[in-house]
Amino acid sequence: MADFQGVDFLHLDELLSEEELLARESVRGFVSKEFLPLIQRHVRQDGSFPMELVPRLAELGLFGANLEGYGCAGMSNIAYGLVMQELERGDSGLRSFASVQGGLVMYPIYTYGSQEQRDYWIPKLAAGAKIGCFGLTEPDFGSHVSGMRTRAVQKGSGWVINGTKRWITNGSLAQLAVIWAQTESGVRGFLVEANRSGFEARDIKGKLSLRASVTSELFLHDVELPPESLLPGVSGLRGPLSCLTQARYGIAWGVIGAAMACYDEVLHYTQERIVDGGPLAGKQLTQEKLVYMLTEITKAQLLALRVGRLKDEGRLKHVMVSMIKRNNVDVALEIARKARDLLGANGIVDDYCAMRHMVNLETVRTYEGTHDMHMLILGEHVTGMRAI
């Protein structure tokens, strides 16, 4: 298989710094040489993630890559986005693993934790010595975060938590869970170690999507926590929603990688596939699909690059992330569908990546805010009215 060259129709690489290009190329090589040879086996094993690669992910600085200090790489947000792009070129499950570790576990500790919490947890998480998960979604409440039923009540100087969280990436792999719960003073975040009495993680089986990712349900029954388990720096929904903004930003870059993988695969396939005496790529309908893919990838790149620069300048607004998450996931899914269509019957076997990316992107379209929820966020922003 030829080395992956990427897609750069408008010469956007010229807008990237040496650091950003180096970060991308390092991860591109890792994905091609070390991850992709493993993916078929793990997809066939529902809920199996290649944990043997965790030390390499840490060595490359991919956990909390855009955080400063504590053993983190301190990358720009553009470099971080390019890293997420290359990880998802491999598989959405690979990007999800790193995205949860950095954006949903390390970020809230870094931003809202005490100095003691930061000093203890972030270096371990950055090194991959500890794995974390993020407990927000519940069986009955996904997008309607404010309806959560998990509750923490004070007991002496500490806390007792009861509740259930569902659709939790890395849930049974994690030694630490960031759990969001209702309290008398609003929603608060807690650092819950998985070995606490009353804490249990059960994997969700039978997934048709994100098969190379561990997804779990967390059960908390009278879990007692010391006072230092509370994240002291935030209360209310601002805490978990700000974490989701970080993760959604990474997703908007990541899905460009999935789209690139599908486009690259089907471009080479149609150039070599002979139909009616000539290459499939020479047919009008094929070219229409390929041009659509190239155009939408380029537009997604432009959106992500601009928002990334604004993030590096401290001018990011969450509605901008809603736009790029919503748009980029949607077009990546459509690109995967068109690629699978061009592959014909070959598109349904796992020797090719298009259908794997396609079913993964169905999940990515739903999690971290559904396609329609981001439409409503943007709609309220532009009209000043909350839709009913």
GROMACS .gro file of C-alpha atoms in nm, residues 67-72 105-126 191 228 231-233:
model
   33
   67LEU     CA    1  -0.238   2.143   2.718
   68GLU     CA    2   0.069   2.307   2.869
   69GLY     CA    3   0.292   2.155   3.137
   70TYR     CA    4   0.241   1.839   3.345
   71GLY     CA    5   0.411   1.631   3.076
   72CYS     CA    6   0.172   1.747   2.800
  105VAL     CA    7  -1.077   1.394   3.131
  106MET     CA    8  -0.751   1.589   3.136
  107TYR     CA    9  -0.911   1.919   3.027
  108PRO     CA   10  -1.161   1.946   3.317
  109ILE     CA   11  -0.891   1.855   3.570
  110TYR     CA   12  -0.654   2.105   3.407
  111THR     CA   13  -0.918   2.381   3.393
  112TYR     CA   14  -1.134   2.322   3.701
  113GLY     CA   15  -0.926   2.100   3.928
  114SER     CA   16  -0.729   2.195   4.236
  115GLN     CA   17  -0.353   2.221   4.215
  116GLU     CA   18  -0.327   1.889   4.399
  117GLN     CA   19  -0.563   1.722   4.149
  118ARG     CA   20  -0.367   1.858   3.854
  119ASP     CA   21  -0.031   1.759   3.999
  120TYR     CA   22  -0.146   1.405   4.074
  121TRP     CA   23  -0.362   1.313   3.777
  122ILE     CA   24  -0.250   1.500   3.467
  123PRO     CA   25   0.105   1.357   3.443
  124LYS     CA   26  -0.031   1.004   3.487
  125LEU     CA   27  -0.298   1.058   3.223
  126ALA     CA   28  -0.052   1.222   2.982
  191LEU     CA   29  -1.313   1.248   4.021
  228GLU     CA   30  -1.089   1.628   4.753
  231LEU     CA   31  -1.362   1.960   4.104
  232PRO     CA   32  -1.363   2.295   4.287
  233GLY     CA   33  -1.335   2.534   3.994
   0.00000   0.00000   0.00000
